[in-house]
Tab-separated table of C-alpha atoms and ligand atoms in Angstrom:
chain	number	residue	atom	x	y	z
A	1	UNK	CA	-0.371	0.038	-0.118
A	2	UNK	CA	0.917	3.809	-0.666
A	3	UNK	CA	0.565	6.385	1.953
A	4	UNK	CA	2.218	10.016	2.533
A	5	UNK	CA	3.106	8.858	6.408
A	6	UNK	CA	3.721	5.741	7.924
A	7	UNK	CA	3.198	5.680	11.505
A	8	UNK	CA	4.492	2.851	13.466
A	9	UNK	CA	2.569	2.522	17.183
A	10	UNK	CA	-1.030	3.295	18.231
A	11	UNK	CA	0.103	4.839	21.512
A	12	UNK	CA	-1.219	8.405	22.270
A	13	UNK	CA	1.796	9.432	20.125
A	14	UNK	CA	0.930	7.660	16.976
A	15	UNK	CA	-2.959	8.128	17.288
A	16	UNK	CA	-3.092	11.870	18.313
A	17	UNK	CA	-0.438	12.002	15.002
A	18	UNK	CA	-2.712	10.453	12.676
A	19	UNK	CA	-5.554	12.409	13.554
A	20	UNK	CA	-3.976	15.593	13.458
A	21	UNK	CA	-2.605	14.798	9.657
A	22	UNK	CA	-5.812	14.034	8.668
A	23	UNK	CA	-7.153	17.354	9.673
A	24	UNK	CA	-4.856	18.852	7.542
A	25	UNK	CA	-5.769	16.470	4.634
A	26	UNK	CA	-2.379	14.442	5.047
A	27	UNK	CA	-2.699	10.431	4.211
A	28	UNK	CA	-1.548	8.155	6.933
A	29	UNK	CA	-1.425	4.223	7.569
A	30	UNK	CA	-0.980	3.227	11.226
A	31	UNK	CA	0.268	-0.047	12.485
A	32	UNK	CA	0.335	-1.642	16.288
A	33	UNK	CA	1.510	-4.965	17.665
A	34	UNK	CA	-0.980	-5.262	20.251
A	35	UNK	CA	-4.787	-5.658	19.747
A	36	UNK	CA	-7.293	-2.838	19.975
A	37	UNK	CA	-8.365	-4.447	23.360
A	38	UNK	CA	-4.986	-4.187	24.921
A	39	UNK	CA	-4.102	-0.621	23.736
A	40	UNK	CA	-7.892	0.408	24.796
A	41	UNK	CA	-7.290	-1.093	28.614
A	42	UNK	CA	-3.707	-0.398	29.322
A	43	UNK	CA	-3.227	1.654	32.543
A	44	UNK	CA	-0.537	4.221	32.644
A	45	UNK	CA	-0.618	7.918	32.689
A	46	UNK	CA	-3.243	9.941	34.510
A	47	UNK	CA	-2.000	13.944	34.570
A	48	UNK	CA	-2.904	16.184	31.262
A	49	UNK	CA	-0.995	19.191	31.156
A	50	UNK	CA	-3.291	22.494	30.115
A	51	UNK	CA	-1.425	22.525	26.831
A	52	UNK	CA	-2.074	18.665	26.119
A	53	UNK	CA	-5.870	19.465	26.874
A	54	UNK	CA	-6.166	22.625	24.727
A	55	UNK	CA	-4.389	20.515	21.735
A	56	UNK	CA	-6.759	17.504	22.532
A	57	UNK	CA	-9.720	20.063	22.294
A	58	UNK	CA	-8.462	22.124	19.447
A	59	UNK	CA	-8.749	18.845	17.654
A	60	UNK	CA	-11.747	18.099	18.728
A	61	UNK	CA	-11.411	15.511	20.705
A	62	UNK	CA	-11.796	16.694	23.934
A	63	UNK	CA	-15.721	15.968	24.039
A	64	UNK	CA	-15.601	13.012	27.012
A	65	UNK	CA	-12.678	14.756	28.542
A	66	UNK	CA	-14.552	17.785	29.211
A	67	UNK	CA	-17.466	15.776	31.066
A	68	UNK	CA	-15.641	13.076	32.553
A	69	UNK	CA	-12.107	14.937	33.254
A	70	UNK	CA	-11.072	16.106	36.651
A	71	UNK	CA	-9.941	19.793	36.622
A	72	UNK	CA	-7.203	20.334	39.659
A	73	UNK	CA	-5.936	23.719	40.407
A	74	UNK	CA	-3.458	22.492	42.825
A	75	UNK	CA	-1.327	19.388	44.191
A	76	UNK	CA	-0.205	18.655	47.958
A	77	UNK	CA	3.052	17.498	49.174
A	78	UNK	CA	3.007	15.584	52.269
A	79	UNK	CA	6.386	15.483	54.541
A	80	UNK	CA	6.584	15.363	58.418
A	81	UNK	CA	3.055	14.176	58.673
A	82	UNK	CA	1.968	17.526	56.957
A	83	UNK	CA	0.208	18.207	53.795
A	84	UNK	CA	1.294	21.809	51.937
A	85	UNK	CA	-0.696	22.679	48.813
A	86	UNK	CA	0.790	23.927	45.983
A	87	UNK	CA	-1.552	26.315	44.477
A	88	UNK	CA	-0.990	25.795	40.883
A	89	UNK	CA	-3.515	28.274	39.451
A	90	UNK	CA	-2.512	31.288	41.487
A	91	UNK	CA	1.127	30.564	40.926
A	92	UNK	CA	0.618	30.398	37.120
A	93	UNK	CA	-1.946	32.426	36.018
A	94	UNK	CA	-4.841	30.242	36.001
A	95	UNK	CA	-3.337	27.144	34.656
A	96	UNK	CA	-4.315	23.846	35.800
A	97	UNK	CA	-3.975	20.276	34.977
A	98	UNK	CA	-6.777	17.686	34.257
A	99	UNK	CA	-6.706	14.058	35.831
A	100	UNK	CA	-8.071	11.814	32.899
A	101	UNK	CA	-6.729	8.539	32.433
A	102	UNK	CA	-4.206	7.909	29.233
A	103	UNK	CA	-6.195	4.640	28.384
A	104	UNK	CA	-9.394	7.168	27.889
A	105	UNK	CA	-7.447	9.497	25.862
A	106	UNK	CA	-6.428	6.227	23.978
A	107	UNK	CA	-10.083	5.242	23.674
A	108	UNK	CA	-11.415	8.532	22.362
A	109	UNK	CA	-8.334	8.627	19.858
A	110	UNK	CA	-9.297	4.942	18.371
A	111	UNK	CA	-13.011	5.981	18.356
A	112	UNK	CA	-12.205	9.097	16.183
A	113	UNK	CA	-9.960	7.034	14.032
A	114	UNK	CA	-12.546	4.282	13.054
A	115	UNK	CA	-15.592	6.795	12.855
A	116	UNK	CA	-13.149	8.666	10.080
A	117	UNK	CA	-11.711	5.837	8.022
A	118	UNK	CA	-8.259	6.060	9.274
A	119	UNK	CA	-6.208	2.973	7.897
A	120	UNK	CA	-5.224	1.228	11.488
A	121	UNK	CA	-3.945	-2.143	11.586
A	122	UNK	CA	-3.780	-3.863	14.865
A	123	UNK	CA	-1.910	-7.375	15.958
A	124	UNK	CA	0.770	-6.714	13.466
A	125	UNK	CA	4.231	-8.484	13.426
A	126	UNK	CA	7.537	-8.477	12.228
A	127	UNK	CA	7.567	-4.730	11.672
A	128	UNK	CA	10.887	-3.449	10.094
A	129	UNK	CA	11.607	-0.201	8.531
A	130	UNK	CA	13.816	-0.072	5.102
A	131	UNK	CA	15.352	2.807	3.427
A	132	UNK	CA	14.668	5.595	5.720
A	133	UNK	CA	17.585	7.601	4.463
A	134	UNK	CA	16.076	7.228	0.966
A	135	UNK	CA	13.504	9.393	-0.987
A	136	UNK	CA	11.382	6.363	-0.814
A	137	UNK	CA	11.076	4.580	2.640
A	138	UNK	CA	9.103	1.544	3.512
A	139	UNK	CA	7.490	-0.278	6.431
A	140	UNK	CA	7.047	-4.198	6.197
A	141	UNK	CA	4.935	-5.790	8.321
A	142	UNK	CA	2.924	-9.027	8.320
A	143	UNK	CA	-1.059	-8.920	9.213
A	144	UNK	CA	-3.073	-11.816	9.470
A	145	UNK	CA	-0.448	-14.214	8.327
A	146	UNK	CA	0.316	-12.179	5.373
A	147	UNK	CA	3.314	-9.903	4.160
A	148	UNK	CA	2.510	-6.421	3.744
A	149	UNK	CA	4.310	-3.469	2.470
A	150	UNK	CA	3.869	0.318	3.068
A	151	UNK	CA	5.553	2.897	0.417
A	152	UNK	CA	5.535	6.097	1.708
A	153	UNK	CA	7.244	9.658	1.749
A	154	UNK	CA	8.220	9.546	5.779
A	155	UNK	CA	7.755	7.203	8.654
A	156	UNK	CA	6.784	8.451	12.241
A	157	UNK	CA	8.214	6.175	14.616
A	158	UNK	CA	5.655	6.591	17.679
A	159	UNK	CA	6.471	2.844	18.781
A	160	UNK	CA	7.498	3.575	22.613
A	161	UNK	CA	10.799	2.962	24.248
A	162	UNK	CA	10.910	-0.929	23.415
A	163	UNK	CA	9.891	-0.249	19.688
A	164	UNK	CA	12.034	-1.023	16.451
A	165	UNK	CA	12.302	2.449	15.084
A	166	UNK	CA	14.909	4.274	17.179
A	167	UNK	CA	17.129	1.085	15.651
A	168	UNK	CA	16.852	2.306	12.219
A	169	UNK	CA	19.023	5.367	13.249
A	170	UNK	CA	22.465	4.084	12.581
A	171	UNK	CA	24.663	3.761	15.703
A	172	UNK	CA	27.201	6.489	14.523
A	173	UNK	CA	24.374	8.909	14.153
A	174	UNK	CA	22.437	8.571	17.176
A	175	UNK	CA	23.726	9.231	20.972
A	176	UNK	CA	21.338	8.549	24.024
A	177	UNK	CA	21.651	9.744	27.316
A	178	UNK	CA	20.127	7.776	30.044
A	179	UNK	CA	19.887	7.378	34.105
A	180	UNK	CA	18.310	4.513	35.878
A	181	UNK	CA	16.740	4.861	39.097
A	182	UNK	CA	17.475	2.599	41.958
A	183	UNK	CA	13.685	2.146	42.501
A	184	UNK	CA	10.393	1.710	41.012
A	185	UNK	CA	6.751	2.104	41.587
A	186	UNK	CA	4.235	-0.250	42.692
A	187	UNK	CA	0.962	0.961	41.417
A	188	UNK	CA	-2.390	-0.113	42.139
A	189	UNK	CA	-6.147	0.917	40.900
A	190	UNK	CA	-8.942	0.696	43.675
A	191	UNK	CA	-12.619	0.700	43.442
A	192	UNK	CA	-12.677	3.205	46.424
A	193	UNK	CA	-13.849	7.148	46.126
A	194	UNK	CA	-10.855	9.507	46.289
A	195	UNK	CA	-11.021	11.082	49.852
A	196	UNK	CA	-9.326	14.455	48.822
A	197	UNK	CA	-9.757	15.741	45.599
A	198	UNK	CA	-6.182	16.745	44.801
A	199	UNK	CA	-3.134	14.644	44.163
A	200	UNK	CA	-1.211	14.004	47.218
A	201	UNK	CA	2.849	13.389	46.679
A	202	UNK	CA	4.096	11.738	50.032
A	203	UNK	CA	7.668	11.608	51.139
A	204	UNK	CA	8.070	9.318	53.840
A	205	UNK	CA	11.475	7.939	55.533
A	206	UNK	CA	9.918	4.290	54.339
A	207	UNK	CA	9.765	5.507	50.562
A	208	UNK	CA	7.742	7.980	48.256
A	209	UNK	CA	3.639	7.082	47.616
A	210	UNK	CA	1.209	8.881	45.373
A	211	UNK	CA	-2.500	9.466	45.784
A	212	UNK	CA	-4.185	10.248	42.368
A	213	UNK	CA	-7.321	9.163	40.734
A	214	UNK	CA	-9.264	8.447	37.564
A	215	UNK	CA	-12.936	9.427	38.300
A	216	UNK	CA	-15.377	9.877	41.462
A	217	UNK	CA	-15.280	5.945	42.226
A	218	UNK	CA	-11.788	4.976	41.063
A	219	UNK	CA	-8.277	5.909	43.138
A	220	UNK	CA	-5.039	5.364	41.956
A	221	UNK	CA	-2.326	4.685	44.380
A	222	UNK	CA	1.744	4.253	44.012
A	223	UNK	CA	4.512	3.158	46.381
A	224	UNK	CA	8.213	3.503	45.979
A	225	UNK	CA	9.515	0.004	45.908
A	226	UNK	CA	12.818	-1.783	44.510
A	227	UNK	CA	13.011	-2.424	40.760
A	228	UNK	CA	13.194	-6.170	41.040
A	229	UNK	CA	10.164	-6.139	43.610
A	230	UNK	CA	8.225	-9.363	43.776
A	231	UNK	CA	4.518	-8.702	43.413
A	232	UNK	CA	3.579	-12.038	44.635
A	233	UNK	CA	5.115	-10.440	48.440
A	234	UNK	CA	2.300	-7.744	48.067
A	235	UNK	CA	-0.987	-8.836	49.354
A	236	UNK	CA	-3.908	-6.185	49.468
A	237	UNK	CA	-3.407	-5.640	53.070
A	238	UNK	CA	0.421	-5.453	52.841
A	239	UNK	CA	-0.106	-2.497	50.073
A	240	UNK	CA	-3.075	-0.903	52.069
A	241	UNK	CA	-1.106	-0.948	55.456
A	242	UNK	CA	2.108	0.696	53.552
A	243	UNK	CA	-0.053	3.291	52.111
A	244	UNK	CA	-1.633	4.335	55.271
A	245	UNK	CA	2.071	4.450	57.104
A	246	UNK	CA	3.161	6.689	54.634
A	247	UNK	CA	0.301	8.536	54.131
A	248	UNK	CA	0.306	9.165	58.121
A	249	UNK	CA	-1.203	12.569	58.506
A	250	UNK	CA	-1.608	14.991	61.575
A	251	UNK	CA	-4.978	15.811	60.298
A	252	UNK	CA	-6.144	12.212	59.949
A	253	UNK	CA	-6.278	11.974	56.429
A	254	UNK	CA	-5.832	8.953	54.565
A	255	UNK	CA	-6.904	7.138	51.222
A	256	UNK	CA	-9.954	4.877	51.434
A	257	UNK	CA	-9.791	1.275	50.761
A	258	UNK	CA	-11.517	-0.522	48.370
A	259	UNK	CA	-11.301	-3.699	46.092
A	260	UNK	CA	-7.737	-3.494	44.264
A	261	UNK	CA	-8.543	-4.303	40.393
A	262	UNK	CA	-5.250	-3.933	39.001
A	263	UNK	CA	-1.415	-4.097	40.113
A	264	UNK	CA	1.925	-3.479	38.597
A	265	UNK	CA	5.616	-2.421	38.695
A	266	UNK	CA	7.061	0.236	36.960
A	267	UNK	CA	10.945	0.866	36.341
A	268	UNK	CA	12.034	4.299	36.522
A	269	UNK	CA	14.343	5.893	33.627
A	270	UNK	CA	15.510	8.804	32.409
A	271	UNK	CA	16.404	8.586	28.413
A	272	UNK	CA	17.073	10.871	25.713
A	273	UNK	CA	17.843	10.132	22.163
A	274	UNK	CA	19.451	12.450	19.797
A	275	UNK	CA	18.899	13.611	17.236
A	276	UNK	CA	14.860	12.729	17.136
A	277	UNK	CA	15.349	12.080	13.472
A	278	UNK	CA	17.217	10.483	10.268
A	279	UNK	CA	16.460	10.989	6.957
A	280	UNK	CA	12.771	10.636	6.507
A	281	UNK	CA	12.216	8.963	9.922
A	282	UNK	CA	11.281	11.210	12.862
A	283	UNK	CA	10.779	9.827	16.447
A	284	UNK	CA	7.995	10.823	18.657
A	285	UNK	CA	7.009	10.178	22.291
A	286	UNK	CA	8.571	7.215	24.436
A	287	UNK	CA	10.146	6.308	20.936
A	288	UNK	CA	12.580	9.252	21.572
A	289	UNK	CA	12.995	9.627	25.340
A	290	UNK	CA	11.625	8.531	28.817
A	291	UNK	CA	11.192	10.324	31.786
A	292	UNK	CA	10.502	8.578	35.497
A	293	UNK	CA	6.906	9.344	36.130
A	294	UNK	CA	7.057	11.796	39.136
A	295	UNK	CA	6.649	14.782	37.728
A	296	UNK	CA	3.834	13.090	35.203
A	297	UNK	CA	5.447	14.381	32.164
A	298	UNK	CA	5.523	11.184	29.774
A	299	UNK	CA	2.511	11.248	27.707
A	300	UNK	CA	2.536	15.187	27.428
A	301	UNK	CA	5.800	15.212	25.995
A	302	UNK	CA	4.911	12.856	23.409
A	303	UNK	CA	1.871	15.130	22.784
A	304	UNK	CA	4.061	18.142	22.480
A	305	UNK	CA	6.237	16.284	19.906
A	306	UNK	CA	3.351	15.450	17.756
A	307	UNK	CA	1.865	19.141	17.381
A	308	UNK	CA	5.536	20.049	16.122
A	309	UNK	CA	5.728	17.033	13.754
A	310	UNK	CA	1.979	17.560	12.459
A	311	UNK	CA	2.441	21.342	12.036
A	312	UNK	CA	6.134	20.342	10.022
A	313	UNK	CA	4.332	17.825	8.007
A	314	UNK	CA	1.674	20.208	7.102
A	315	UNK	CA	3.905	23.141	6.080
A	316	UNK	CA	5.767	20.559	3.920
A	317	UNK	CA	2.703	19.181	2.024
A	318	UNK	CA	0.713	22.594	1.731
A	319	UNK	CA	3.566	25.119	1.114
A	320	UNK	CA	6.492	22.983	-0.013
A	321	UNK	CA	8.980	24.283	3.089
A	322	UNK	CA	10.984	21.503	4.745
A	323	UNK	CA	12.337	23.603	7.265
A	324	UNK	CA	10.096	22.913	10.080
A	325	UNK	CA	10.657	19.129	9.365
A	326	UNK	CA	14.704	19.756	9.288
A	327	UNK	CA	14.377	21.550	12.662
A	328	UNK	CA	12.032	18.925	14.379
A	329	UNK	CA	14.609	17.220	16.590
A	330	UNK	CA	15.871	20.612	17.730
A	331	UNK	CA	12.465	22.280	18.470
A	332	UNK	CA	11.776	19.243	20.438
A	333	UNK	CA	14.789	18.850	22.540
A	334	UNK	CA	14.333	22.179	23.973
A	335	UNK	CA	11.122	20.823	25.927
A	336	UNK	CA	11.915	17.448	26.252
A	337	UNK	CA	15.443	18.443	28.228
A	338	UNK	CA	13.380	20.970	30.553
A	339	UNK	CA	11.181	18.087	31.121
A	340	UNK	CA	13.636	15.541	31.964
A	341	UNK	CA	15.108	17.723	34.402
A	342	UNK	CA	11.898	18.364	36.226
A	343	UNK	CA	11.011	14.720	36.284
A	344	UNK	CA	14.555	14.208	37.721
A	345	UNK	CA	14.312	17.043	40.154
A	346	UNK	CA	10.839	15.737	41.552
A	347	UNK	CA	12.022	12.125	41.405
A	348	UNK	CA	15.144	12.913	43.864
A	349	UNK	CA	13.018	15.432	45.851
A	350	UNK	CA	10.181	13.157	46.773
A	351	UNK	CA	11.808	9.660	46.722
A	352	UNK	CA	14.149	9.044	50.213
A	353	UNK	CA	17.564	7.592	49.392
A	354	UNK	CA	18.774	4.432	50.548
A	355	UNK	CA	22.009	4.347	49.626
A	356	UNK	CA	25.384	4.952	51.032
A	357	UNK	CA	24.529	8.711	50.740
A	358	UNK	CA	21.264	8.367	52.654
A	359	UNK	CA	21.762	10.553	55.599
A	360	UNK	CA	23.037	13.825	53.903
A	361	UNK	CA	21.012	13.244	50.785
A	362	UNK	CA	17.712	12.933	52.891
A	363	UNK	CA	18.656	16.171	54.616
A	364	UNK	CA	18.962	17.833	51.704
A	365	UNK	CA	15.570	16.421	50.458
A	366	UNK	CA	13.913	17.745	53.773
A	367	UNK	CA	15.682	21.146	52.994
A	368	UNK	CA	14.368	21.598	49.385
A	369	UNK	CA	10.590	20.431	50.597
A	370	UNK	CA	10.547	22.931	53.159
A	371	UNK	CA	11.835	25.579	50.646
A	372	UNK	CA	9.313	24.700	47.799
A	373	UNK	CA	6.511	25.174	50.061
A	374	UNK	CA	7.283	28.005	52.046
A	375	UNK	CA	9.150	29.880	49.517
A	376	UNK	CA	6.620	31.323	46.643
A	377	UNK	CA	9.697	31.739	44.209
A	378	UNK	CA	10.481	28.196	44.363
A	379	UNK	CA	7.037	26.977	44.470
A	380	UNK	CA	6.170	28.903	41.215
A	381	UNK	CA	8.927	27.187	39.423
A	382	UNK	CA	7.400	23.810	40.597
A	383	UNK	CA	4.044	25.017	39.430
A	384	UNK	CA	5.050	26.159	36.248
A	385	UNK	CA	6.872	22.926	35.190
A	386	UNK	CA	4.155	20.794	36.519
A	387	UNK	CA	1.373	22.471	34.566
A	388	UNK	CA	3.247	22.547	31.957
A	389	UNK	CA	5.479	25.426	29.906
A	390	UNK	CA	3.149	26.945	27.095
A	391	UNK	CA	3.815	25.890	23.576
A	392	UNK	CA	5.720	27.843	21.075
A	393	UNK	CA	3.550	29.973	18.720
B	401	FAD	P1	3.462	3.977	23.958
B	401	FAD	O1	2.319	4.537	24.960
B	401	FAD	O2	4.518	3.030	24.914
B	401	FAD	O3	2.677	3.791	22.647
B	401	FAD	C1	3.693	2.826	21.737
B	401	FAD	C2	2.915	1.929	21.017
B	401	FAD	O4	3.707	1.441	19.800
B	401	FAD	C3	2.166	0.711	21.918
B	401	FAD	O5	1.069	0.732	21.688
B	401	FAD	C4	2.993	-0.253	21.295
B	401	FAD	O6	2.418	-1.603	21.800
B	401	FAD	C5	3.355	0.034	19.711
B	401	FAD	N1	4.416	-0.677	19.642
B	401	FAD	C6	5.566	-1.086	20.011
B	401	FAD	N2	6.659	-1.859	19.223
B	401	FAD	C7	5.843	-1.756	17.951
B	401	FAD	C8	6.184	-2.407	16.759
B	401	FAD	N3	7.670	-2.852	16.472
B	401	FAD	N4	5.378	-1.996	15.673
B	401	FAD	C9	4.367	-1.362	16.035
B	401	FAD	N5	3.789	-1.351	17.202
B	401	FAD	C10	4.772	-1.067	18.123
B	401	FAD	N6	2.562	10.275	31.312
B	401	FAD	C11	2.064	11.464	31.636
B	401	FAD	O7	1.851	12.440	30.602
B	401	FAD	N7	1.498	11.971	32.806
B	401	FAD	C12	1.458	10.991	33.784
B	401	FAD	O8	0.633	11.028	34.825
B	401	FAD	C13	1.836	9.612	33.478
B	401	FAD	N8	2.175	8.535	34.445
B	401	FAD	C14	2.675	7.234	34.295
B	401	FAD	C15	2.335	6.506	35.110
B	401	FAD	C16	3.047	5.219	34.919
B	401	FAD	C17	2.778	3.755	35.897
B	401	FAD	C18	3.651	4.766	33.654
B	401	FAD	C19	4.048	3.170	33.194
B	401	FAD	C20	3.961	5.760	32.612
B	401	FAD	C21	3.102	7.102	33.042
B	401	FAD	N9	3.503	8.233	32.095
B	401	FAD	C22	2.869	9.459	32.177
B	401	FAD	C23	4.097	7.844	30.780
B	401	FAD	C24	3.143	7.801	29.678
B	401	FAD	O9	2.410	6.599	29.924
B	401	FAD	C25	3.985	7.565	28.621
B	401	FAD	O10	4.976	8.669	28.291
B	401	FAD	C26	2.990	7.378	27.240
B	401	FAD	O11	2.528	6.017	27.125
B	401	FAD	C27	3.632	7.570	25.697
B	401	FAD	O12	2.892	7.482	24.625
B	401	FAD	P2	3.883	6.936	23.555
B	401	FAD	O13	2.605	7.044	22.455
B	401	FAD	O14	4.943	7.730	22.696
B	401	FAD	O15	4.182	5.582	23.621
B	402	DHB	C1	-0.506	9.763	38.120
B	402	DHB	C2	0.760	9.346	37.487
B	402	DHB	C3	2.113	10.295	37.934
B	402	DHB	O1	3.203	9.955	37.422
B	402	DHB	C4	1.659	11.447	38.505
B	402	DHB	O2	3.146	12.172	38.788
B	402	DHB	C5	0.693	11.873	38.890
B	402	DHB	C6	-0.677	11.064	38.489
B	402	DHB	C7	-1.597	9.139	37.859
B	402	DHB	O3	-1.263	7.990	37.172
B	402	DHB	O4	-2.558	9.279	38.284
């Protein structure tokens, strides 16, 4: 088959790119290794920056998000048994975040794709990229046991951190920057109404904990754990007991309990690929960069990349201008590195160290926590990064 842009991966990045291209009259074919059900039910991110919400609304994708998304104007930092509110809205001129599950965004995008006749293949196998440095790249794959080939003008690699697109960039061109953290997150989803209407990021001597939510009846919670943590060791009782310990609060607040419907361990990593393009291949989202989840930036960065890429393709096809495509990597990397730093900062701030440096490092963390909750300048810096920096015009 023949298309203008072949898109590899139907996560938020690939699905949104195909949608934005369709709005500009640009044809694309999207291929995905997993099933539609798997993509629609994969529980991951939950926090949308204002700019992400604006992008989805402008693209006509915001109807259900506007109805069901929970708009939050602040977050809370809990340490030494006390909660401290960071008033995001007053510190950032009225900006806010919206809590709306990534899988809901994915469901909305897949629904829009099928309604608009987007060529979208789930359950594909043996995906490989060919001739991406030439004028006529190809994507090969199998579907239902049949070998298929897409001939295209460009390839968008939106296949996440474990995808194959990045490997099509020659080793002597590709530079990667990486940091692996000595801890992970054990995440649960519980059928329990949230007992507070804002997120709580807790620093406790036993480890970090995060209180979040998905809806008025579903609570999302995370606990810092070891990267090799064995989930079998975590009975529901142990999870709740540890959560109550880490969220212990002088005013008596604690998360409400309910049946746990999902439990998983997520490793923590910082990773950046430079450049994010090679020949006619453009990487977007987790295929190009990973952040530890503490700053809630991963999906938002994927959306930011795709905004830049869709605009660059539109300029190329509508006006024959290639300068935006040529500048894609450098345009994106400014925002990527800012988010990398913020995610690293939030991760270090909120996770106690258990390494040799613990006594000194943990005193510094406490000092920084007191600073960001008492200095307006420090709180404003945290808030403007958390809600997301505005997009360039
Ligand atoms: P992905 O969502 O990984 O999508 C890539 C797709 O490509 C997948 O569907 C995959 O199956 C497919 N694929 C892989 N290989 C191939 C192949 N060879 N061919 C075809 N398809 C392929 N981010 C936030 O912004 N806010 C948060 O609050 C937040 N919290 C998080 C909490 C957790 C526990 C985790 C794990 C992540 C969190 N993130 C958060 C990060 C966010 O989920 C990711 O950054 C986001 O999914 C990136 O989207 P993507 O489309 O780039 O990649
Ligand atoms: C959620 C995830 C995050 O990484 C975060 O910083 C805040 C909330 C969530 O899944 O709700």
